[in-house]
PDB file of C-alpha atoms in Angstrom:
ATOM      1  CA  MET L   1     226.850 -34.054   2.979  1.00 54.00           C
ATOM      2  CA  SER L   2     223.676 -35.543   4.433  1.00 56.00           C
ATOM      3  CA  ARG L   3     223.524 -37.077   7.885  1.00 59.00           C
ATOM      4  CA  ALA L   4     223.205 -40.511   6.321  1.00 59.00           C
ATOM      5  CA  GLU L   5     226.469 -40.033   4.419  1.00 77.00           C
ATOM      6  CA  ARG L   6     228.480 -38.912   7.427  1.00 87.00           C
ATOM      7  CA  PHE L   7     230.609 -41.304   9.436  1.00 97.00           C
ATOM      8  CA  GLY L   8     228.584 -40.668  12.605  1.00 97.00           C
ATOM      9  CA  LEU L   9     229.423 -42.144  16.003  1.00 98.00           C
ATOM     10  CA  SER L  10     231.598 -45.198  16.602  1.00 98.00           C
ATOM     11  CA  ALA L  11     232.114 -46.630  20.074  1.00 98.00           C
ATOM     12  CA  ALA L  12     235.802 -47.135  20.839  1.00 98.00           C
ATOM     13  CA  LEU L  13     234.752 -50.393  22.417  1.00 98.00           C
ATOM     14  CA  THR L  14     236.075 -51.298  25.841  1.00 98.00           C
ATOM     15  CA  MET L  15     237.230 -54.896  26.052  1.00 98.00           C
ATOM     16  CA  PRO L  16     236.011 -57.121  28.909  1.00 98.00           C
ATOM     17  CA  PHE L  17     238.289 -59.788  30.383  1.00 98.00           C
ATOM     18  CA  ASP L  18     237.449 -62.862  32.412  1.00 98.00           C
ATOM     19  CA  ALA L  19     239.174 -63.900  35.638  1.00 97.00           C
ATOM     20  CA  ASP L  20     242.032 -65.443  33.615  1.00 98.00           C
ATOM     21  CA  MET L  21     242.417 -62.173  31.660  1.00 97.00           C
ATOM     22  CA  ARG L  22     241.145 -63.736  28.458  1.00 98.00           C
ATOM     23  CA  ILE L  23     238.768 -61.685  26.334  1.00 98.00           C
ATOM     24  CA  ASP L  24     235.173 -62.307  27.367  1.00 98.00           C
ATOM     25  CA  VAL L  25     233.869 -62.475  23.819  1.00 98.00           C
ATOM     26  CA  PRO L  26     230.143 -62.965  24.584  1.00 98.00           C
ATOM     27  CA  LYS L  27     230.187 -59.953  26.910  1.00 98.00           C
ATOM     28  CA  ALA L  28     232.065 -57.869  24.350  1.00 98.00           C
ATOM     29  CA  LEU L  29     229.541 -58.797  21.667  1.00 98.00           C
ATOM     30  CA  ALA L  30     226.587 -57.946  23.906  1.00 98.00           C
ATOM     31  CA  HIS L  31     228.158 -54.589  24.721  1.00 98.00           C
ATOM     32  CA  ALA L  32     228.760 -53.847  21.038  1.00 98.00           C
ATOM     33  CA  GLN L  33     225.139 -54.671  20.237  1.00 98.00           C
ATOM     34  CA  ASP L  34     224.006 -52.365  23.037  1.00 97.00           C
ATOM     35  CA  CYS L  35     226.135 -49.482  21.688  1.00 98.00           C
ATOM     36  CA  LEU L  36     224.745 -49.997  18.189  1.00 98.00           C
ATOM     37  CA  GLY L  37     221.220 -50.160  19.552  1.00 97.00           C
ATOM     38  CA  ARG L  38     221.718 -46.816  21.294  1.00 96.00           C
ATOM     39  CA  GLY L  39     222.745 -44.890  18.207  1.00 96.00           C
ATOM     40  CA  CYS L  40     226.315 -45.824  17.298  1.00 98.00           C
ATOM     41  CA  ARG L  41     226.757 -46.600  13.618  1.00 97.00           C
ATOM     42  CA  SER L  42     229.785 -48.768  14.224  1.00 98.00           C
ATOM     43  CA  VAL L  43     232.097 -50.098  16.881  1.00 98.00           C
ATOM     44  CA  THR L  44     235.855 -49.763  16.807  1.00 98.00           C
ATOM     45  CA  LEU L  45     237.700 -52.784  18.163  1.00 98.00           C
ATOM     46  CA  PHE L  46     241.190 -52.690  19.679  1.00 98.00           C
ATOM     47  CA  GLY L  47     241.551 -48.934  19.872  1.00 97.00           C
ATOM     48  CA  THR L  48     243.043 -47.087  22.822  1.00 97.00           C
ATOM     49  CA  THR L  49     239.965 -47.548  25.029  1.00 98.00           C
ATOM     50  CA  GLY L  50     239.873 -51.199  23.941  1.00 98.00           C
ATOM     51  CA  GLU L  51     243.490 -51.769  25.067  1.00 98.00           C
ATOM     52  CA  GLY L  52     244.355 -52.659  21.495  1.00 97.00           C
ATOM     53  CA  SER L  53     248.111 -52.631  22.029  1.00 96.00           C
ATOM     54  CA  SER L  54     247.610 -55.502  24.505  1.00 97.00           C
ATOM     55  CA  ILE L  55     245.520 -57.687  22.177  1.00 98.00           C
ATOM     56  CA  GLY L  56     247.291 -60.346  20.131  1.00 97.00           C
ATOM     57  CA  TYR L  57     246.837 -61.348  16.509  1.00 97.00           C
ATOM     58  CA  ASP L  58     244.952 -64.600  17.139  1.00 97.00           C
ATOM     59  CA  GLU L  59     242.677 -62.920  19.679  1.00 98.00           C
ATOM     60  CA  ARG L  60     241.845 -60.240  17.143  1.00 98.00           C
ATOM     61  CA  GLY L  61     240.789 -62.809  14.591  1.00 98.00           C
ATOM     62  CA  ASN L  62     238.654 -64.664  17.123  1.00 98.00           C
ATOM     63  CA  VAL L  63     236.820 -61.503  18.169  1.00 98.00           C
ATOM     64  CA  ILE L  64     236.216 -60.297  14.606  1.00 98.00           C
ATOM     65  CA  ARG L  65     234.825 -63.700  13.590  1.00 98.00           C
ATOM     66  CA  ALA L  66     232.642 -63.912  16.701  1.00 98.00           C
ATOM     67  CA  PHE L  67     231.199 -60.461  16.110  1.00 98.00           C
ATOM     68  CA  ILE L  68     230.281 -61.232  12.511  1.00 98.00           C
ATOM     69  CA  GLU L  69     228.893 -64.668  13.395  1.00 98.00           C
ATOM     70  CA  GLY L  70     227.006 -62.982  16.251  1.00 97.00           C
ATOM     71  CA  GLY L  71     225.082 -60.765  13.867  1.00 97.00           C
ATOM     72  CA  LEU L  72     227.139 -57.608  13.317  1.00 98.00           C
ATOM     73  CA  GLU L  73     227.600 -56.535   9.744  1.00 98.00           C
ATOM     74  CA  PRO L  74     231.283 -56.247   8.781  1.00 98.00           C
ATOM     75  CA  SER L  75     230.468 -52.675   7.739  1.00 97.00           C
ATOM     76  CA  GLN L  76     229.702 -51.959  11.409  1.00 98.00           C
ATOM     77  CA  ILE L  77     233.218 -52.926  12.519  1.00 98.00           C
ATOM     78  CA  ILE L  78     236.394 -50.841  12.436  1.00 98.00           C
ATOM     79  CA  VAL L  79     239.611 -52.397  13.696  1.00 98.00           C
ATOM     80  CA  GLY L  80     242.357 -50.523  15.497  1.00 98.00           C
ATOM     81  CA  VAL L  81     245.952 -51.406  14.646  1.00 98.00           C
ATOM     82  CA  MET L  82     248.847 -50.359  16.883  1.00 97.00           C
ATOM     83  CA  ALA L  83     252.123 -51.986  15.898  1.00 97.00           C
ATOM     84  CA  ASN L  84     255.694 -50.834  15.497  1.00 97.00           C
ATOM     85  CA  SER L  85     256.626 -53.309  12.772  1.00 98.00           C
ATOM     86  CA  TYR L  86     255.118 -52.468   9.413  1.00 98.00           C
ATOM     87  CA  VAL L  87     254.868 -56.217   8.784  1.00 98.00           C
ATOM     88  CA  ASP L  88     252.750 -56.695  11.927  1.00 98.00           C
ATOM     89  CA  ALA L  89     250.672 -53.608  11.178  1.00 98.00           C
ATOM     90  CA  ALA L  90     249.913 -54.891   7.681  1.00 98.00           C
ATOM     91  CA  ALA L  91     249.057 -58.380   8.925  1.00 98.00           C
ATOM     92  CA  GLN L  92     246.611 -57.003  11.502  1.00 98.00           C
ATOM     93  CA  SER L  93     245.113 -54.707   8.873  1.00 98.00           C
ATOM     94  CA  ARG L  94     244.648 -57.532   6.380  1.00 98.00           C
ATOM     95  CA  LEU L  95     242.910 -59.582   9.061  1.00 97.00           C
ATOM     96  CA  ALA L  96     240.251 -56.875   9.298  1.00 98.00           C
ATOM     97  CA  LEU L  97     240.017 -55.969   5.634  1.00 98.00           C
ATOM     98  CA  ASP L  98     239.828 -59.583   4.454  1.00 98.00           C
ATOM     99  CA  ALA L  99     236.893 -60.089   6.829  1.00 98.00           C
ATOM    100  CA  GLY L 100     235.101 -57.214   5.121  1.00 98.00           C
ATOM    101  CA  CYS L 101     235.357 -54.777   8.035  1.00 98.00           C
ATOM    102  CA  ARG L 102     234.584 -51.153   7.283  1.00 97.00           C
ATOM    103  CA  GLY L 103     238.144 -49.998   7.808  1.00 98.00           C
ATOM    104  CA  VAL L 104     241.286 -49.831   9.895  1.00 98.00           C
ATOM    105  CA  LEU L 105     242.201 -47.228  12.504  1.00 98.00           C
ATOM    106  CA  LEU L 106     245.960 -47.179  11.983  1.00 98.00           C
ATOM    107  CA  ALA L 107     248.258 -45.614  14.575  1.00 98.00           C
ATOM    108  CA  PRO L 108     251.846 -44.633  13.721  1.00 98.00           C
ATOM    109  CA  PRO L 109     254.826 -46.549  15.113  1.00 98.00           C
ATOM    110  CA  SER L 110     255.678 -45.263  18.561  1.00 96.00           C
ATOM    111  CA  TYR L 111     258.763 -47.018  19.932  1.00 96.00           C
ATOM    112  CA  PHE L 112     261.345 -44.794  18.245  1.00 96.00           C
ATOM    113  CA  LYS L 113     260.937 -41.140  19.197  1.00 94.00           C
ATOM    114  CA  ASN L 114     261.517 -37.903  17.286  1.00 94.00           C
ATOM    115  CA  VAL L 115     261.055 -39.560  13.901  1.00 96.00           C
ATOM    116  CA  SER L 116     260.671 -37.336  10.854  1.00 97.00           C
ATOM    117  CA  ASP L 117     257.748 -36.972   8.478  1.00 98.00           C
ATOM    118  CA  ASP L 118     259.919 -38.717   5.887  1.00 98.00           C
ATOM    119  CA  GLY L 119     260.365 -41.676   8.225  1.00 98.00           C
ATOM    120  CA  LEU L 120     256.637 -41.823   8.965  1.00 98.00           C
ATOM    121  CA  PHE L 121     255.823 -41.589   5.263  1.00 98.00           C
ATOM    122  CA  ASP L 122     258.151 -44.510   4.589  1.00 98.00           C
ATOM    123  CA  TRP L 123     256.545 -46.569   7.398  1.00 98.00           C
ATOM    124  CA  PHE L 124     252.953 -45.962   6.277  1.00 98.00           C
ATOM    125  CA  SER L 125     254.004 -46.617   2.675  1.00 98.00           C
ATOM    126  CA  ALA L 126     255.523 -49.945   3.702  1.00 98.00           C
ATOM    127  CA  VAL L 127     252.323 -50.902   5.536  1.00 98.00           C
ATOM    128  CA  PHE L 128     250.157 -49.996   2.562  1.00 98.00           C
ATOM    129  CA  LYS L 129     252.333 -51.880   0.089  1.00 98.00           C
ATOM    130  CA  GLU L 130     252.400 -54.920   2.384  1.00 98.00           C
ATOM    131  CA  ILE L 131     248.600 -54.908   2.631  1.00 98.00           C
ATOM    132  CA  GLY L 132     248.501 -55.129  -1.122  1.00 97.00           C
ATOM    133  CA  ALA L 133     245.504 -55.127  -3.430  1.00 96.00           C
ATOM    134  CA  GLY L 134     242.995 -55.090  -0.579  1.00 95.00           C
ATOM    135  CA  LEU L 135     244.172 -51.690   0.669  1.00 98.00           C
ATOM    136  CA  ARG L 136     241.203 -49.459   1.561  1.00 98.00           C
ATOM    137  CA  GLY L 137     239.424 -47.775   4.435  1.00 98.00           C
ATOM    138  CA  ILE L 138     242.488 -46.518   6.310  1.00 98.00           C
ATOM    139  CA  ILE L 139     241.766 -44.032   9.107  1.00 98.00           C
ATOM    140  CA  ILE L 140     245.034 -42.446  10.230  1.00 98.00           C
ATOM    141  CA  TYR L 141     245.132 -42.183  14.020  1.00 98.00           C
ATOM    142  CA  ASN L 142     246.675 -39.020  15.450  1.00 98.00           C
ATOM    143  CA  ILE L 143     247.020 -39.423  19.215  1.00 97.00           C
ATOM    144  CA  PRO L 144     250.357 -37.857  20.195  1.00 97.00           C
ATOM    145  CA  SER L 145     249.604 -37.997  23.934  1.00 95.00           C
ATOM    146  CA  VAL L 146     249.996 -41.788  23.640  1.00 95.00           C
ATOM    147  CA  THR L 147     252.307 -42.301  20.676  1.00 96.00           C
ATOM    148  CA  ALA L 148     254.483 -39.183  21.091  1.00 95.00           C
ATOM    149  CA  VAL L 149     254.108 -38.874  17.298  1.00 97.00           C
ATOM    150  CA  GLU L 150     252.075 -36.151  15.613  1.00 96.00           C
ATOM    151  CA  ILE L 151     250.633 -36.860  12.191  1.00 98.00           C
ATOM    152  CA  SER L 152     251.151 -33.614  10.307  1.00 98.00           C
ATOM    153  CA  VAL L 153     248.584 -32.272   7.871  1.00 98.00           C
ATOM    154  CA  ALA L 154     251.299 -32.339   5.225  1.00 98.00           C
ATOM    155  CA  LEU L 155     251.954 -36.051   5.855  1.00 98.00           C
ATOM    156  CA  VAL L 156     248.281 -36.827   5.284  1.00 98.00           C
ATOM    157  CA  SER L 157     248.513 -34.951   1.978  1.00 98.00           C
ATOM    158  CA  ARG L 158     251.623 -36.893   0.917  1.00 98.00           C
ATOM    159  CA  LEU L 159     250.022 -40.235   1.717  1.00 98.00           C
ATOM    160  CA  ARG L 160     246.829 -39.354  -0.133  1.00 98.00           C
ATOM    161  CA  GLU L 161     248.807 -38.368  -3.196  1.00 98.00           C
ATOM    162  CA  ALA L 162     250.939 -41.517  -3.111  1.00 98.00           C
ATOM    163  CA  PHE L 163     248.048 -43.903  -2.380  1.00 98.00           C
ATOM    164  CA  PRO L 164     244.885 -42.485  -3.964  1.00 97.00           C
ATOM    165  CA  GLY L 165     241.704 -43.793  -2.406  1.00 95.00           C
ATOM    166  CA  ALA L 166     243.429 -45.673   0.422  1.00 98.00           C
ATOM    167  CA  ILE L 167     242.789 -43.156   3.193  1.00 98.00           C
ATOM    168  CA  ALA L 168     239.190 -42.780   4.297  1.00 97.00           C
ATOM    169  CA  GLY L 169     239.752 -40.458   7.217  1.00 98.00           C
ATOM    170  CA  VAL L 170     241.789 -39.177  10.130  1.00 98.00           C
ATOM    171  CA  LYS L 171     240.955 -39.622  13.787  1.00 98.00           C
ATOM    172  CA  ASP L 172     242.233 -36.536  15.573  1.00 98.00           C
ATOM    173  CA  SER L 173     242.774 -37.186  19.268  1.00 97.00           C
ATOM    174  CA  SER L 174     245.394 -34.475  19.598  1.00 96.00           C
ATOM    175  CA  GLY L 175     243.248 -32.119  21.669  1.00 94.00           C
ATOM    176  CA  ASN L 176     244.929 -29.351  19.658  1.00 96.00           C
ATOM    177  CA  TRP L 177     242.213 -27.125  18.218  1.00 97.00           C
ATOM    178  CA  THR L 178     244.605 -25.285  15.887  1.00 98.00           C
ATOM    179  CA  TYR L 179     245.645 -28.625  14.395  1.00 98.00           C
ATOM    180  CA  THR L 180     242.000 -29.722  14.062  1.00 98.00           C
ATOM    181  CA  GLN L 181     241.133 -26.544  12.192  1.00 98.00           C
ATOM    182  CA  ALA L 182     244.084 -26.982   9.823  1.00 98.00           C
ATOM    183  CA  LEU L 183     243.190 -30.616   9.193  1.00 98.00           C
ATOM    184  CA  LEU L 184     239.603 -29.725   8.379  1.00 98.00           C
ATOM    185  CA  ALA L 185     240.644 -26.843   6.150  1.00 98.00           C
ATOM    186  CA  LYS L 186     242.851 -29.115   4.046  1.00 97.00           C
ATOM    187  CA  HIS L 187     241.085 -32.489   4.174  1.00 97.00           C
ATOM    188  CA  LYS L 188     237.393 -31.835   4.745  1.00 93.00           C
ATOM    189  CA  ASP L 189     236.566 -34.345   1.998  1.00 95.00           C
ATOM    190  CA  LEU L 190     237.865 -37.105   4.303  1.00 97.00           C
ATOM    191  CA  ALA L 191     236.048 -38.384   7.361  1.00 97.00           C
ATOM    192  CA  ILE L 192     237.694 -36.207   9.993  1.00 98.00           C
ATOM    193  CA  LEU L 193     236.809 -37.809  13.327  1.00 98.00           C
ATOM    194  CA  ILE L 194     237.274 -36.098  16.654  1.00 98.00           C
ATOM    195  CA  GLY L 195     238.571 -38.044  19.631  1.00 97.00           C
ATOM    196  CA  ASP L 196     238.328 -35.177  22.128  1.00 96.00           C
ATOM    197  CA  GLU L 197     234.617 -34.814  22.785  1.00 96.00           C
ATOM    198  CA  ARG L 198     235.141 -31.306  24.187  1.00 96.00           C
ATOM    199  CA  THR L 199     235.682 -29.933  20.678  1.00 97.00           C
ATOM    200  CA  LEU L 200     233.449 -32.378  18.815  1.00 98.00           C
ATOM    201  CA  ALA L 201     230.481 -30.072  18.214  1.00 97.00           C
ATOM    202  CA  ALA L 202     232.682 -27.178  17.106  1.00 98.00           C
ATOM    203  CA  ALA L 203     234.559 -29.450  14.712  1.00 98.00           C
ATOM    204  CA  VAL L 204     231.303 -30.780  13.270  1.00 97.00           C
ATOM    205  CA  ARG L 205     230.274 -27.207  12.548  1.00 97.00           C
ATOM    206  CA  LEU L 206     233.478 -26.917  10.479  1.00 97.00           C
ATOM    207  CA  GLY L 207     232.853 -30.144   8.593  1.00 96.00           C
ATOM    208  CA  ALA L 208     233.984 -33.026  10.820  1.00 97.00           C
ATOM    209  CA  GLN L 209     231.964 -36.179  10.180  1.00 97.00           C
ATOM    210  CA  GLY L 210     231.783 -37.655  13.665  1.00 97.00           C
ATOM    211  CA  SER L 211     233.788 -39.408  16.317  1.00 98.00           C
ATOM    212  CA  ILE L 212     235.369 -42.645  17.422  1.00 98.00           C
ATOM    213  CA  SER L 213     234.677 -42.106  21.083  1.00 97.00           C
ATOM    214  CA  GLY L 214     235.436 -43.836  24.368  1.00 96.00           C
ATOM    215  CA  MET L 215     232.520 -42.026  25.955  1.00 96.00           C
ATOM    216  CA  ALA L 216     230.219 -43.738  23.446  1.00 97.00           C
ATOM    217  CA  ASN L 217     230.607 -46.851  25.603  1.00 97.00           C
ATOM    218  CA  LEU L 218     228.651 -44.975  28.257  1.00 95.00           C
ATOM    219  CA  TYR L 219     226.452 -42.205  26.843  1.00 94.00           C
ATOM    220  CA  PRO L 220     226.089 -42.447  23.060  1.00 96.00           C
ATOM    221  CA  ASP L 221     222.741 -40.662  23.279  1.00 94.00           C
ATOM    222  CA  ARG L 222     224.450 -37.562  24.724  1.00 94.00           C
ATOM    223  CA  LEU L 223     226.984 -37.506  21.903  1.00 96.00           C
ATOM    224  CA  LEU L 224     224.562 -37.838  19.003  1.00 96.00           C
ATOM    225  CA  PRO L 225     223.334 -34.200  19.103  1.00 96.00           C
ATOM    226  CA  LEU L 226     226.962 -33.021  18.993  1.00 96.00           C
ATOM    227  CA  ILE L 227     227.505 -35.036  15.802  1.00 96.00           C
ATOM    228  CA  GLU L 228     224.135 -34.660  14.116  1.00 94.00           C
ATOM    229  CA  GLU L 229     223.492 -31.013  14.966  1.00 94.00           C
ATOM    230  CA  GLY L 230     226.851 -29.583  16.033  1.00 96.00           C
ATOM    231  CA  ARG L 231     225.201 -28.741  19.347  1.00 95.00           C
ATOM    232  CA  ASP L 232     227.467 -28.099  22.339  1.00 95.00           C
ATOM    233  CA  ASP L 233     226.775 -29.958  25.591  1.00 95.00           C
ATOM    234  CA  PRO L 234     228.435 -28.414  28.669  1.00 94.00           C
ATOM    235  CA  ALA L 235     227.950 -31.633  30.639  1.00 94.00           C
ATOM    236  CA  VAL L 236     229.970 -33.593  28.086  1.00 95.00           C
ATOM    237  CA  ILE L 237     232.778 -31.045  28.269  1.00 95.00           C
ATOM    238  CA  GLU L 238     232.802 -31.191  32.067  1.00 95.00           C
ATOM    239  CA  ALA L 239     232.692 -34.997  32.026  1.00 94.00           C
ATOM    240  CA  VAL L 240     235.734 -35.229  29.761  1.00 95.00           C
ATOM    241  CA  GLU L 241     237.663 -32.777  31.906  1.00 95.00           C
ATOM    242  CA  GLU L 242     236.825 -34.821  34.995  1.00 93.00           C
ATOM    243  CA  ILE L 243     237.706 -38.190  33.474  1.00 94.00           C
ATOM    244  CA  LEU L 244     241.084 -36.856  32.360  1.00 95.00           C
ATOM    245  CA  LYS L 245     241.973 -36.496  36.044  1.00 95.00           C
ATOM    246  CA  PHE L 246     242.104 -40.312  36.196  1.00 96.00           C
ATOM    247  CA  PRO L 247     243.767 -42.951  34.037  1.00 96.00           C
ATOM    248  CA  VAL L 248     241.204 -42.843  31.242  1.00 97.00           C
ATOM    249  CA  VAL L 249     240.792 -46.503  30.242  1.00 98.00           C
ATOM    250  CA  PRO L 250     240.375 -47.796  33.824  1.00 98.00           C
ATOM    251  CA  ALA L 251     238.017 -44.892  34.527  1.00 97.00           C
ATOM    252  CA  VAL L 252     235.752 -45.737  31.587  1.00 97.00           C
ATOM    253  CA  LYS L 253     235.722 -49.353  32.716  1.00 98.00           C
ATOM    254  CA  ALA L 254     234.863 -48.370  36.281  1.00 97.00           C
ATOM    255  CA  ILE L 255     231.873 -46.341  35.102  1.00 97.00           C
ATOM    256  CA  LEU L 256     230.722 -49.170  32.830  1.00 97.00           C
ATOM    257  CA  ALA L 257     231.043 -51.639  35.717  1.00 97.00           C
ATOM    258  CA  HIS L 258     228.972 -49.329  37.889  1.00 96.00           C
ATOM    259  CA  HIS L 259     226.225 -48.934  35.292  1.00 94.00           C
ATOM    260  CA  ASN L 260     226.101 -52.662  34.543  1.00 95.00           C
ATOM    261  CA  GLN L 261     226.484 -53.677  38.197  1.00 96.00           C
ATOM    262  CA  ASP L 262     229.291 -55.976  37.088  1.00 97.00           C
ATOM    263  CA  ASP L 263     232.706 -55.445  38.668  1.00 96.00           C
ATOM    264  CA  ALA L 264     234.318 -57.735  36.091  1.00 97.00           C
ATOM    265  CA  TRP L 265     234.290 -54.756  33.709  1.00 98.00           C
ATOM    266  CA  ARG L 266     236.956 -53.114  35.882  1.00 98.00           C
ATOM    267  CA  ARG L 267     239.622 -55.620  34.834  1.00 98.00           C
ATOM    268  CA  THR L 268     242.442 -54.211  32.705  1.00 98.00           C
ATOM    269  CA  ARG L 269     245.350 -56.030  31.138  1.00 97.00           C
ATOM    270  CA  ALA L 270     248.865 -55.285  32.316  1.00 97.00           C
ATOM    271  CA  PRO L 271     250.542 -52.873  32.205  1.00 97.00           C
ATOM    272  CA  LEU L 272     247.320 -50.972  32.944  1.00 97.00           C
ATOM    273  CA  GLN L 273     245.904 -51.194  36.437  1.00 97.00           C
ATOM    274  CA  GLY L 274     242.281 -50.806  37.480  1.00 96.00           C
ATOM    275  CA  LEU L 275     241.246 -47.840  39.605  1.00 97.00           C
ATOM    276  CA  SER L 276     241.248 -48.173  43.361  1.00 97.00           C
ATOM    277  CA  ASP L 277     237.820 -48.578  44.956  1.00 96.00           C
ATOM    278  CA  THR L 278     238.054 -45.000  46.180  1.00 97.00           C
ATOM    279  CA  ASP L 279     238.826 -43.556  42.753  1.00 97.00           C
ATOM    280  CA  ALA L 280     236.201 -45.757  41.119  1.00 96.00           C
ATOM    281  CA  LYS L 281     233.543 -44.368  43.468  1.00 96.00           C
ATOM    282  CA  ARG L 282     234.745 -40.826  42.812  1.00 96.00           C
ATOM    283  CA  VAL L 283     234.594 -41.066  39.040  1.00 95.00           C
ATOM    284  CA  THR L 284     231.270 -42.909  38.952  1.00 95.00           C
ATOM    285  CA  GLY L 285     229.814 -40.353  41.335  1.00 95.00           C
ATOM    286  CA  ILE L 286     230.901 -37.518  39.049  1.00 92.00           C
ATOM    287  CA  PHE L 287     229.276 -39.123  36.021  1.00 92.00           C
ATOM    288  CA  ASP L 288     226.084 -39.991  37.883  1.00 92.00           C
ATOM    289  CA  ARG L 289     225.810 -36.345  38.885  1.00 91.00           C
ATOM    290  CA  LEU L 290     226.429 -35.064  35.359  1.00 88.00           C
ATOM    291  CA  PHE L 291     224.194 -37.419  33.432  1.00 87.00           C
ATOM    292  CA  ILE L 292     221.870 -39.594  35.486  1.00 77.00           C
ATOM    293  CA  ALA L 293     220.797 -37.116  38.176  1.00 64.00           C
ATOM    294  CA  ALA L 294     220.490 -34.325  35.612  1.00 60.00           C
ATOM    295  CA  ALA L 295     218.151 -36.430  33.495  1.00 60.00           C
ATOM    296  CA  ALA L 296     215.928 -37.444  36.424  1.00 50.00           C
TER     297      ALA L 296
END
C-alpha cells in the first residue's frame, strides 16, 4: 500500500470551551485547520481527547456543520461516538455519515461490565442495523482502559463477516502489544490505527496504517516519520510515558494552552477537572524540554 493510500495521521481534536462551558466553535475550527496544515490528513471530533462522552447530539451537529461550512472537506472529518444505547449510537453515527464525514470512530457500550463477545456482537449489530443503508466507514474503538471492554480479534472477524464492507478499521488504544500483533496478523487489510504512540512505529512496520492521536494536537510533525517511515522516536516514547503520569486530557489541554498562550484551552467539562497550576507547569516543562529545546 502506498503512502497516499494509507490512513495517515488524524488529530484526536481537543475541544475548546468558553467561559460558559459552551464549545468555542471558531477556536476549534482554527485548531483543526492548524492540525491539517501541519500534516494531519484528518481530524477526529468527539473522541477521548475531545471529551466526546460529554458532548451532546445538537452540539455535535453544530460543530460538524461549522467545520464543513468553514472549509474542511467532509472526507477530512471523523466523528467519535460513545454511547451506551444502540439507538443513541446509531443516531450520532447517522449525523456524521449523512453529512458525508469520512467515518465514525465507534466505542463499545461501557456502563454494564463483564459483557460477553456475544453481547457486544448483538450491540454492534443493533447499531449497524439502526444506521441503515448509509452504513459505512466504521472504525471500531478498542480502549479498555476507559471502557473496561476489550474488543477481541474474533469479534472484529464476526462483525466483518456479518456486515461486509461496513468496518473500515480498528483503533487500538489498548497499549497491549500482543493484542496489536494479533489484530494486525488477522486484519491487516483494514486500517489498523494505533492510539499508543509508543508502539506506533513498530506497528507501522507490521502493516498499521496510522494513528488517531491526541499528541497530534501538539506535535504532528514529530509523529509523521513514525507513520510514513516506521521510524522510532525516543522523545515521543518518553513524552507519552510522562503524560501518562497526569490525567491525560487535561494535560494535553495544558500543553496546548501553554503553546498558544491562551489559558482558556485548559478548561475541561465536568466530570473532568483541569490540572493545577503546579501540574500544568510540570507537564509543559517536560514537553518543552523534549521537543522545543531539543529542536533549538
